[in-house]
Amino acid sequence: MDALDRLAAEAFKGLIVRKDLVRQFRGQFPVPTYVVEFMLGRYCATTDEQEIAEGVELVRGQLTSRTVRAGEDELLKSRARETGAVRVIDIVTARLDAKSDSYLATLPSLRLTDVRIADELVRENERMLTGGFYAEVDLGYDATIAQERGGRPFQVNAVRPIQLSTRGILDRIIEGRARMTTEQWKDLLLRSVGLEPSKLSARAKDISILRMIPFVERNYNMVELGPRGTGKSHLFQQVSPYAHLVSGGKATVARMFVNMANGQRGLVCQYDVVCFDEVSGVSFDQKDGVNIMKGYMESGEFSRGRESIRAEGSIVLVGNFDVDVQHQQRVGHLFGPLPPEMRNDTAFMDRIHSYLPGWDIPKVSRTLFTHHFGLVSDVLAEAFTRLRDGTRANVLLGRVHFGGALSGRDQNAVNKTVSGLLKLMHPDAQAPVNDEDLEWAVRLALEVRRRVKEQQKRIGSAEFRNTQFSYSIGPDGVEHFVATPELQSEDSIGGDPLPAGQVWALSPGGQDEAAGLYRIEVTEGPGSGVRILNQSPPAPFRESIRFAEQNLYGRARDLVGERNPREHEFAVQLRSFDASKSGADLGIAALVALCSALLARPLKGGLAIIGGLNLGGSVETVHNPIDVVELAMEKGAATILMPVACRRQLVDLSDEAAARVQIVFYLDPADALRKALHDG
């Protein structure tokens, strides 16, 4: 036991189980994980090793006697006949038999399809009518009825759903969560679904938490595509009885939504989460199936006949890439593995609240499974379903401000994702949420929604062209931009604005050095002066910084208004991305970076700045502007800011460069700063 085990044992007494115990039963009995955990939670919810050992043997005995292995179905039916009743663990489904005006149950393990069941039992457990659920079933046998013509001797006498928790379980969870830090609670959540957090990167932990949102947020639509073997469907198949997995193949409108013949509600009405596994092979039996699903994903309602039906089930689509994510982006877009009727439909995509990067999760291996304590799956599932009531999006009001790139649907999607993450991290709706947790949730929510919008943009819809999602915290907060990592390359100029104080710069080089790409990063704080953080910075770059500093002090009013730069200390770092290392003639870029840091305003996205500066404030001549523009285009720049004196020299610029890159000219340092600053 480690420190988290001991803390969890105190905070959630009787609600935890050692997760490696479940793996002892894996493959031995024909039931999912949460059924085994239900049994273990009954007898092994303790840290006492002797009690655990005794409990494991009890569970093994009960599973052996109550589950039906292949080929043993006739043996159990015989026992029912001899003794009058047996108890089995099986999936119970029911249907209405119109001829006899009664319900009949099906127990697939025993290959029984015509078991009598009382109306009251069906009314109390309506999920029997849509896919069924695992339960302990008392199965009786009446020899008298067996002798009647067409008699049905088997009868369900009692049904106990596989459920350890009670309605007040959320209060217990809230009480225990209050004794933990956010990181401890996050790790316990991951252990509760069988993962060992110490073996996961921070990125993989975040994505594993994101997978849980559909369980706690109503009508949440999520896609996860990635390599095979990363456990995408595990959570929706093994952990919660409130989730239903639809394997690839035909999905009927009647089963998903409503059966027009008898009015029976479908899966989205009966389950918290409906997950389509191997989504590339999914198709509907009716042409309007995808349109009905689109309408449902938008509003949570669907119409069949005259009636409009409301449901709360979340929709999850999971599938595989046959190639890596970089290749997928080169040959198409990241929704490529979806079925043809969904693949290029931007209206369908717009209803997706989050696209999880399945490629950032490691492949499932034994080392990723935890052998520590976690919450019993049934307890976790019950707490999740209780958390679906209400929303936490109100936490954003007055604290977080989103940039202008977010449409109404974008903001709704981000709100739902933030709400889900905050419910998971802070089950108590009254608990205060600190800025750190809030920012973590906002950044993840913006990223997974932006990934959707980037694919819409790639398909070519002009309405989705602005994908530069940003946020600020507090009324005077700095605007931060959130990118999707798979679109970023460390050594190329992305389309997103960098944080305030950072700038892409191009040096024209010199006699012994070719043109090169640099990034200047400036941070500002109390104090005075300018410090270069690089070890042994090259002399040309030191000179560029000295000239930029003196021009900032001398022309402060024109550049930064009422702010006094002499009352601030600037820390400068230079990063080079080519063979060029000297940092020569970067004065204008350095000055713009200093001003950006002092003003706390970022520069425009996709911008590269060219131009040297002397002590008097004059802009140096660029001797090879065509080479510099072509390098900027190669590095991914969308806009190049360069001295107006270069205009005549660019007559011979290639047609490709002229078409792909916008060149903006400036007259002096103040003009350069005005044209560089982001408008948001």
XYZ file of C-alpha atoms in Angstrom:
680
model
C 0.000 0.000 0.000
C 1.236 3.469 -0.847
C 0.200 6.840 0.636
C -2.757 7.191 -1.761
C -4.020 3.699 -0.867
C -3.984 4.571 2.835
C -5.722 7.898 2.221
C -8.365 6.259 -0.004
C -8.959 3.516 2.591
C -9.711 6.167 5.228
C -11.733 8.477 2.976
C -13.830 5.771 1.252
C -14.147 3.000 3.821
C -16.042 0.037 2.368
C -16.121 1.515 -1.145
C -12.682 0.534 -2.429
C -11.273 -2.664 -3.860
C -7.803 -3.753 -4.927
C -7.916 -3.568 -8.706
C -5.506 -6.430 -9.400
C -7.998 -8.826 -7.757
C -10.314 -8.277 -10.726
C -7.593 -9.429 -13.123
C -7.388 -12.771 -11.280
C -10.864 -13.522 -12.639
C -10.348 -12.128 -16.149
C -11.204 -14.710 -18.785
C -12.391 -17.282 -16.204
C -16.045 -16.257 -16.116
C -18.296 -14.996 -18.949
C -19.132 -11.622 -17.334
C -17.713 -8.060 -17.683
C -15.348 -6.456 -15.174
C -17.985 -4.460 -13.287
C -19.883 -7.672 -12.451
C -16.756 -9.206 -10.894
C -16.066 -5.941 -9.034
C -19.627 -5.918 -7.732
C -18.950 -9.289 -6.105
C -15.504 -8.229 -4.866
C -16.966 -4.999 -3.477
C -19.343 -7.095 -1.383
C -16.680 -9.243 0.232
C -13.254 -7.592 -0.351
C -13.837 -3.864 0.338
C -11.134 -3.914 3.026
C -7.370 -3.504 3.371
C -7.005 -6.574 5.617
C -5.080 -9.192 3.613
C -6.728 -12.170 5.354
C -10.234 -10.787 4.773
C -9.341 -10.102 1.138
C -8.106 -13.686 0.662
C -11.280 -15.115 2.229
C -13.454 -12.748 0.184
C -11.721 -13.748 -3.065
C -12.497 -17.417 -2.400
C -16.140 -16.573 -1.627
C -16.429 -14.608 -4.879
C -14.765 -17.394 -6.845
C -17.231 -19.901 -5.380
C -20.279 -17.758 -6.169
C -19.143 -16.963 -9.714
C -18.410 -20.644 -10.293
C -21.881 -21.705 -9.166
C -23.892 -18.806 -10.649
C -22.312 -18.074 -14.030
C -22.998 -20.317 -16.984
C -19.953 -21.532 -18.872
C -20.231 -22.742 -22.460
C -21.794 -26.185 -22.565
C -23.166 -26.072 -18.996
C -26.558 -24.509 -19.757
C -28.419 -27.842 -19.751
C -26.842 -28.775 -16.406
C -28.222 -25.617 -14.722
C -31.649 -26.118 -16.285
C -31.631 -29.657 -14.907
C -30.755 -28.324 -11.437
C -33.656 -25.878 -11.653
C -35.978 -28.798 -12.449
C -34.613 -30.957 -9.603
C -34.529 -28.283 -6.880
C -37.303 -25.996 -8.064
C -35.036 -22.915 -8.405
C -31.455 -21.822 -9.148
C -29.669 -18.485 -8.885
C -27.694 -17.334 -11.953
C -25.792 -14.220 -13.013
C -26.793 -13.338 -16.559
C -27.988 -10.570 -18.865
C -31.752 -10.204 -18.477
C -33.770 -8.911 -21.421
C -37.543 -8.867 -21.816
C -40.124 -8.437 -24.555
C -43.885 -8.120 -24.729
C -45.600 -11.191 -26.138
C -48.782 -9.805 -27.721
C -50.408 -13.257 -28.125
C -50.431 -13.943 -24.402
C -50.472 -10.269 -23.330
C -47.538 -10.918 -21.018
C -43.832 -10.268 -20.788
C -41.254 -12.921 -21.568
C -37.650 -12.764 -20.410
C -34.542 -14.027 -22.192
C -31.484 -15.472 -20.427
C -28.871 -15.915 -23.182
C -26.403 -17.986 -21.133
C -29.091 -20.635 -20.573
C -30.452 -20.257 -24.118
C -33.906 -19.522 -22.714
C -36.086 -17.090 -24.687
C -39.539 -17.666 -23.200
C -39.165 -17.281 -19.436
C -42.240 -15.957 -17.630
C -41.684 -12.711 -15.703
C -44.080 -10.592 -13.663
C -45.203 -7.218 -15.045
C -44.013 -5.489 -11.850
C -40.433 -6.725 -12.316
C -40.363 -5.343 -15.867
C -41.830 -1.995 -14.807
C -39.232 -1.671 -12.033
C -36.384 -2.523 -14.433
C -37.328 -1.031 -17.813
C -33.809 -1.485 -19.195
C -34.752 -5.139 -19.697
C -36.681 -3.953 -22.736
C -33.684 -2.249 -24.429
C -30.605 -4.407 -24.479
C -30.925 -5.677 -20.915
C -28.487 -5.615 -17.990
C -26.533 -7.980 -15.785
C -28.346 -9.169 -12.686
C -28.560 -11.956 -10.144
C -31.664 -13.857 -11.208
C -33.682 -16.330 -9.126
C -34.937 -18.748 -11.774
C -37.818 -21.032 -10.817
C -39.191 -24.160 -12.527
C -42.808 -25.327 -12.340
C -43.225 -28.977 -13.403
C -47.031 -28.618 -13.568
C -46.848 -25.925 -16.265
C -44.243 -27.964 -18.147
C -46.875 -30.664 -18.745
C -49.322 -28.208 -20.326
C -49.389 -27.824 -24.096
C -47.080 -24.927 -25.015
C -46.357 -24.437 -21.330
C -43.486 -22.267 -20.165
C -42.140 -23.835 -16.989
C -39.310 -21.381 -16.288
C -40.092 -18.189 -14.381
C -38.022 -15.249 -13.104
C -38.906 -15.005 -9.417
C -36.561 -12.146 -8.475
C -34.069 -9.815 -10.147
C -31.247 -8.034 -8.313
C -29.367 -5.662 -10.668
C -25.602 -5.788 -10.239
C -25.471 -2.701 -8.041
C -23.610 -2.183 -4.769
C -24.151 1.552 -4.343
C -27.109 3.416 -2.891
C -28.788 6.672 -3.916
C -26.779 8.631 -1.335
C -23.444 7.426 -2.672
C -22.527 10.819 -4.158
C -22.490 12.364 -0.670
C -19.946 9.744 0.412
C -17.815 10.514 -2.649
C -17.985 14.288 -1.989
C -17.007 13.748 1.621
C -13.990 11.617 0.666
C -12.909 13.913 -2.186
C -12.685 16.839 0.268
C -9.797 15.058 2.001
C -7.680 14.895 -1.164
C -5.763 17.292 -3.388
C -6.773 17.567 -7.048
C -3.768 15.475 -8.141
C -4.506 12.745 -5.583
C -8.146 12.604 -6.640
C -7.194 12.498 -10.324
C -4.866 9.542 -9.633
C -7.587 7.736 -7.641
C -10.061 8.190 -10.514
C -7.552 6.624 -12.910
C -6.913 3.732 -10.516
C -10.670 3.257 -10.199
C -10.895 2.481 -13.933
C -7.900 0.133 -13.665
C -5.021 2.383 -14.828
C -1.814 3.116 -12.921
C -1.230 6.907 -13.052
C 2.498 6.647 -12.283
C 2.942 4.820 -15.618
C 1.107 7.498 -17.627
C 2.390 10.830 -18.887
C 0.530 13.994 -17.843
C -0.906 14.115 -21.367
C -2.181 10.513 -21.251
C -3.734 11.163 -17.816
C -5.635 14.169 -19.156
C -7.028 12.208 -22.114
C -8.037 9.320 -19.833
C -9.979 11.829 -17.683
C -11.579 13.350 -20.805
C -12.903 9.879 -21.717
C -15.056 9.985 -18.572
C -16.970 13.188 -19.453
C -19.885 11.472 -21.302
C -20.729 9.629 -18.049
C -21.192 12.880 -16.089
C -22.489 15.273 -18.764
C -25.877 14.857 -20.454
C -26.086 14.779 -24.258
C -22.313 14.972 -24.682
C -20.990 14.017 -28.118
C -17.408 12.740 -28.330
C -15.140 11.185 -30.949
C -11.909 9.325 -30.267
C -9.876 7.981 -33.161
C -6.360 6.617 -32.948
C -4.170 3.504 -33.195
C -5.468 0.065 -32.284
C -4.977 -1.343 -28.802
C -5.182 1.840 -26.703
C -8.282 0.786 -24.720
C -10.736 3.201 -26.375
C -13.817 1.044 -25.776
C -12.775 -0.492 -22.412
C -14.364 2.244 -20.294
C -17.696 1.954 -22.115
C -17.849 -1.850 -22.022
C -16.322 -2.972 -18.740
C -16.631 -0.214 -16.137
C -20.236 0.998 -15.979
C -23.635 -0.685 -16.343
C -24.985 2.698 -17.487
C -23.046 2.498 -20.778
C -23.931 0.434 -23.836
C -21.461 -0.589 -26.539
C -22.738 -0.907 -30.121
C -20.219 -2.933 -32.115
C -19.537 -1.992 -35.743
C -22.337 -2.989 -38.113
C -25.936 -2.015 -38.761
C -27.504 0.292 -36.187
C -31.285 0.314 -36.395
C -33.253 3.516 -35.845
C -35.773 1.526 -33.790
C -33.097 0.234 -31.404
C -31.254 3.553 -31.125
C -34.208 5.915 -30.799
C -37.751 4.506 -30.749
C -39.579 1.479 -32.125
C -42.543 2.820 -34.094
C -44.357 -0.536 -33.875
C -44.699 -0.566 -30.091
C -43.456 2.877 -28.982
C -40.557 1.341 -27.045
C -37.813 3.881 -26.286
C -34.345 3.146 -27.625
C -30.795 3.038 -26.262
C -30.304 6.827 -25.964
C -33.312 6.951 -23.618
C -32.220 4.005 -21.478
C -28.439 4.490 -21.086
C -26.227 7.366 -19.979
C -23.721 6.625 -22.741
C -24.102 4.858 -26.090
C -20.715 4.080 -27.627
C -20.255 3.038 -31.263
C -17.190 0.807 -31.432
C -15.295 0.346 -34.720
C -17.299 3.299 -36.019
C -15.980 2.990 -39.597
C -18.249 -0.066 -40.052
C -21.406 1.476 -38.583
C -24.376 2.178 -40.851
C -28.069 2.786 -40.214
C -30.855 0.608 -41.580
C -32.758 3.681 -42.812
C -31.565 6.529 -45.034
C -32.632 9.168 -42.530
C -30.776 7.430 -39.655
C -27.804 9.814 -39.713
C -30.142 12.836 -39.973
C -32.132 11.650 -36.934
C -28.839 11.212 -35.067
C -27.672 14.685 -36.161
C -30.881 16.228 -34.856
C -30.548 14.325 -31.588
C -26.895 15.339 -31.132
C -27.881 18.984 -31.610
C -30.914 19.251 -29.333
C -31.248 16.024 -27.348
C -34.608 15.427 -29.069
C -35.839 13.351 -31.985
C -39.216 13.124 -33.676
C -40.847 9.909 -34.839
C -44.392 10.323 -36.022
C -46.182 13.132 -34.212
C -44.259 12.831 -30.988
C -41.057 14.673 -30.065
C -39.013 12.584 -27.639
C -36.318 13.931 -25.334
C -33.390 11.790 -24.156
C -30.130 12.397 -22.265
C -27.812 9.644 -23.533
C -24.362 10.806 -24.648
C -23.041 9.637 -28.042
C -19.450 8.378 -28.284
C -17.796 7.305 -31.548
C -14.525 5.365 -31.328
C -12.464 3.918 -34.151
C -9.001 3.272 -35.521
C -6.535 4.916 -37.862
C -4.832 2.560 -40.289
C -1.949 5.062 -40.567
C -0.258 7.462 -38.125
C -1.809 10.845 -37.425
C 0.726 12.812 -39.494
C 0.044 10.655 -42.567
C -3.707 10.902 -41.983
C -3.431 14.699 -42.059
C -1.362 14.589 -45.248
C -3.821 12.380 -47.134
C -7.081 13.822 -45.785
C -8.447 14.911 -42.446
C -8.807 13.398 -38.983
C -12.466 12.392 -39.476
C -11.393 10.124 -42.362
C -12.148 6.818 -40.548
C -15.828 7.730 -39.983
C -18.505 6.106 -42.223
C -18.969 7.787 -45.653
C -22.241 9.495 -44.675
C -20.511 11.243 -41.731
C -16.941 11.633 -43.018
C -17.239 14.936 -44.918
C -20.412 16.314 -43.356
C -19.345 19.545 -41.612
C -22.817 19.912 -40.058
C -22.394 16.510 -38.397
C -18.904 17.466 -37.205
C -20.206 20.721 -35.746
C -22.278 18.708 -33.279
C -19.177 16.949 -31.891
C -18.232 18.564 -28.578
C -14.779 17.021 -28.352
C -12.315 15.063 -30.484
C -9.889 13.131 -28.282
C -6.377 12.496 -29.635
C -6.249 8.697 -29.293
C -2.699 8.750 -30.691
C -1.434 10.322 -27.437
C -2.487 7.312 -25.321
C 0.013 4.425 -25.006
C -0.972 0.959 -26.170
C -2.462 -1.159 -23.391
C 0.109 -3.368 -21.668
C 0.355 -5.145 -18.316
C 2.496 -2.338 -16.877
C -0.359 0.172 -17.335
C -2.752 -1.786 -15.083
C -2.782 -0.808 -11.429
C -2.414 -3.202 -8.492
C -3.492 -0.518 -6.003
C -6.878 0.320 -4.502
C -9.574 2.208 -6.397
C -13.284 2.880 -6.009
C -15.502 -0.115 -6.812
C -16.652 0.323 -10.432
C -20.310 0.222 -9.474
C -19.830 2.967 -6.865
C -17.979 5.090 -9.417
C -20.650 4.476 -12.073
C -23.451 5.437 -9.658
C -21.635 8.625 -8.613
C -21.119 9.497 -12.281
C -24.801 9.086 -13.103
C -25.772 11.310 -10.123
C -23.365 13.991 -11.384
C -25.307 14.271 -14.648
C -27.826 16.540 -12.917
C -27.046 20.216 -13.483
C -24.067 21.941 -15.068
C -20.876 23.601 -13.826
C -20.569 25.997 -16.771
C -21.669 28.798 -14.410
C -18.154 28.679 -12.877
C -16.910 30.321 -16.097
C -19.133 33.399 -15.704
C -17.095 36.524 -15.001
C -13.875 34.509 -14.626
C -13.064 33.249 -18.131
C -13.375 35.300 -21.318
C -13.163 33.556 -24.688
C -11.706 35.069 -27.870
C -13.747 36.098 -30.888
C -12.899 32.958 -32.901
C -15.442 30.847 -30.975
C -18.886 30.538 -32.549
C -22.011 29.851 -30.499
C -21.655 26.086 -31.049
C -17.955 26.248 -30.165
C -18.740 27.999 -26.902
C -21.505 25.523 -26.071
C -19.119 22.608 -26.711
C -16.370 24.177 -24.590
C -18.849 24.921 -21.773
C -20.015 21.287 -21.721
C -16.448 19.948 -21.664
C -15.407 22.349 -18.879
C -18.555 21.418 -16.950
C -17.745 17.711 -17.276
C -14.118 18.141 -16.186
C -15.101 20.241 -13.170
C -17.739 17.670 -12.130
C -15.069 14.964 -12.295
C -12.479 16.992 -10.375
C -14.910 18.617 -7.901
C -17.993 16.402 -7.364
C -19.281 18.918 -4.802
C -21.100 21.645 -6.738
C -20.529 24.057 -3.824
C -16.752 23.509 -3.657
C -14.683 26.498 -4.863
C -12.661 25.950 -8.049
C -9.234 27.591 -8.060
C -7.812 29.322 -11.143
C -5.297 26.531 -11.776
C -7.965 23.815 -12.041
C -10.222 26.098 -14.067
C -7.459 26.963 -16.548
C -6.545 23.270 -16.914
C -10.158 22.478 -17.821
C -10.499 25.443 -20.200
C -7.295 24.632 -22.111
C -8.315 20.984 -22.600
C -11.850 21.972 -23.635
C -10.605 24.487 -26.212
C -8.095 22.003 -27.644
C -10.543 19.119 -28.141
C -13.131 21.435 -29.740
C -10.574 23.197 -31.911
C -9.509 19.808 -33.327
C -13.068 19.472 -34.686
C -12.971 22.943 -36.236
C -9.546 22.373 -37.825
C -10.971 19.392 -39.729
C -13.956 21.455 -40.895
C -11.525 24.099 -42.099
C -9.450 21.427 -43.908
C -12.528 20.184 -45.774
C -12.704 23.685 -47.211
C -15.614 25.473 -45.591
C -14.926 29.221 -45.436
C -17.220 29.642 -42.413
C -14.750 27.649 -40.277
C -11.577 29.481 -41.324
C -10.965 31.236 -37.980
C -9.664 28.528 -35.656
C -7.465 30.645 -33.370
C -9.162 29.758 -30.077
C -8.107 31.856 -27.097
C -9.112 32.685 -23.529
C -8.178 34.993 -20.680
C -8.817 34.557 -16.965
C -10.006 37.561 -14.962
C -11.087 40.965 -16.317
C -7.477 42.053 -16.965
C -6.057 38.616 -17.829
C -3.555 38.023 -20.633
C -5.028 36.414 -23.755
C -3.716 32.857 -24.248
C -4.082 30.876 -27.473
C -4.660 27.119 -27.464
C -3.392 24.982 -30.339
C -3.815 21.305 -31.193
C -0.368 19.704 -30.753
C -0.552 17.546 -33.900
C -0.728 20.711 -36.044
C 2.288 22.292 -34.368
C 5.900 21.761 -35.289
C 8.622 23.063 -33.008
C 10.693 24.502 -35.852
C 7.939 26.013 -38.001
C 5.775 29.107 -37.702
C 2.247 28.055 -36.745
C -0.919 29.985 -37.477
C -1.585 30.758 -33.801
C -0.374 33.835 -31.974
C 2.496 33.121 -29.596
C 2.179 34.249 -25.958
C 2.862 37.944 -25.294
C 6.592 38.687 -25.491
C 7.362 35.989 -28.064
C 8.091 36.625 -31.724
C 9.291 34.760 -34.796
C 12.207 36.596 -36.405
C 14.227 36.065 -39.582
C 17.846 37.091 -39.780
C 19.101 37.960 -43.278
C 22.467 36.405 -42.333
C 25.723 37.825 -43.666
C 28.904 36.988 -45.574
C 29.578 33.794 -43.604
C 26.027 32.859 -42.674
C 22.790 32.120 -44.522
C 19.390 33.514 -43.517
C 17.841 31.746 -40.505
C 14.722 31.457 -38.359
C 14.796 32.472 -34.679
C 12.334 32.800 -31.851
C 12.835 35.597 -29.333
C 11.099 35.027 -25.977
C 10.800 37.897 -23.489
C 9.328 37.798 -19.986
C 8.768 40.937 -17.914
C 8.768 41.473 -14.144
C 9.606 44.012 -11.434
C 13.103 45.508 -11.522
C 15.046 47.234 -14.252
C 17.257 46.450 -17.238
C 17.390 43.694 -19.853
C 19.021 40.291 -19.175
C 19.876 37.740 -21.868
C 19.345 34.246 -20.469
C 21.366 32.378 -23.113
C 24.770 31.133 -22.001
C 27.410 33.121 -23.957
C 24.995 34.860 -26.345
C 26.550 35.696 -29.763
C 27.859 39.258 -30.128
C 25.514 40.237 -33.039
C 22.453 39.252 -30.966
C 23.758 41.136 -27.900
C 24.077 44.184 -30.131
C 20.509 43.760 -31.472
C 19.191 43.592 -27.885
C 21.234 46.635 -26.787
C 19.891 48.714 -29.697
C 16.304 47.506 -29.027
C 16.612 48.389 -25.311
C 17.890 51.913 -25.977
C 15.170 52.561 -28.566
C 12.524 51.326 -26.096
C 13.754 53.750 -23.426
C 14.139 56.645 -25.874
C 10.813 56.224 -27.695
C 8.700 54.772 -24.873
C 5.777 57.180 -25.322
C 5.382 56.321 -29.039
C 5.747 52.605 -28.389
C 4.127 51.762 -25.031
C 2.283 54.914 -24.006
C 2.251 55.750 -20.291
C 4.198 52.667 -19.183
C 7.758 53.308 -18.000
C 10.025 50.493 -19.300
C 12.833 51.530 -16.896
C 10.682 50.254 -14.012
C 10.562 46.721 -15.449
C 13.135 43.967 -15.856
C 13.130 42.009 -19.114
C 14.539 38.480 -19.448
C 15.343 37.589 -23.074
C 16.035 34.181 -24.595
C 17.007 33.435 -28.204
C 16.246 30.111 -29.903
C 17.651 29.331 -33.351
C 16.152 26.750 -35.714
C 18.699 26.663 -38.547
C 22.440 26.571 -39.113
C 22.335 30.341 -38.620
C 23.256 31.022 -34.965
C 24.537 34.619 -34.702
C 21.167 36.385 -34.370
C 22.373 39.295 -36.507
C 20.003 42.117 -37.503
C 17.103 41.128 -35.214
C 16.699 44.592 -33.679
C 13.137 45.310 -34.850
C 11.917 41.856 -33.756
C 13.643 42.262 -30.371
C 12.082 45.696 -29.840
C 8.602 44.379 -30.794
C 9.063 41.439 -28.363
C 10.010 43.797 -25.487
C 6.965 45.984 -26.199
C 4.661 42.954 -26.505
C 5.798 41.687 -23.084
C 5.356 45.128 -21.465
C 1.908 45.642 -23.033
C 0.918 41.998 -22.263
C -0.406 41.744 -25.825
C 0.473 38.911 -28.223
C 1.425 39.396 -31.862
C -0.594 38.208 -34.853
C -0.457 34.492 -35.584
C 1.742 33.229 -38.437
C 3.824 36.431 -38.386
C 7.592 36.640 -38.994
C 9.493 39.920 -38.543
C 12.540 41.031 -40.580
C 14.727 44.066 -39.983
C 17.769 45.344 -38.132
C 17.876 48.520 -36.034
C 20.562 51.062 -35.141
C 20.916 53.204 -32.013
C 19.289 56.187 -33.690
C 16.124 54.232 -34.486
C 16.731 53.849 -38.218
C 15.884 50.539 -39.892
C 18.830 48.680 -41.458
C 18.777 47.651 -45.130
C 18.045 43.979 -45.917
C 20.477 42.845 -48.632
C 18.718 39.578 -49.617
C 14.951 40.075 -49.140
C 13.926 37.387 -51.686
C 15.952 34.691 -49.868
C 14.428 35.750 -46.555
C 10.833 35.689 -47.900
C 11.332 32.223 -49.425
C 12.745 30.944 -46.118
C 9.751 32.426 -44.260
C 7.360 30.678 -46.679
C 9.228 27.382 -46.202
C 8.928 27.754 -42.412
C 5.161 28.237 -42.568
C 4.785 32.024 -42.180
C 1.482 33.487 -43.351
C 2.566 37.135 -43.005
C 6.001 38.773 -43.238
C 6.667 42.190 -41.736
C 9.626 43.861 -43.439
C 11.103 47.336 -44.086
C 9.432 49.336 -46.845
C 12.858 49.804 -48.461
C 12.691 46.145 -49.592
C 9.658 46.788 -51.792
C 11.524 47.415 -55.067
C 13.869 44.441 -54.542
C 10.944 42.010 -54.370
C 9.954 42.440 -58.036
C 11.651 39.107 -58.866
C 9.875 37.167 -56.091
C 8.477 33.845 -57.380
C 4.748 33.630 -58.133
C 4.346 30.832 -55.556
C 5.880 32.916 -52.750
C 3.871 36.000 -53.750
C 0.643 33.952 -53.708
C 1.274 32.065 -50.450
C 2.695 34.796 -48.209
C 1.328 38.240 -47.388
C 4.084 40.882 -47.168
C 3.373 43.884 -44.952
C 5.794 46.815 -45.076
C 6.598 49.163 -42.181
C 8.183 52.633 -42.092
C 9.715 52.722 -38.613
C 9.742 50.737 -35.314
C 6.438 52.215 -34.064
C 4.738 51.357 -37.378
C 6.154 47.824 -37.164
C 4.753 47.390 -33.629
C 1.274 48.630 -34.612
C 1.111 46.234 -37.552
C 2.475 43.287 -35.539
C 0.128 43.389 -32.526
C -2.826 41.003 -32.473
C -6.140 42.836 -32.906
C -8.074 40.726 -30.375
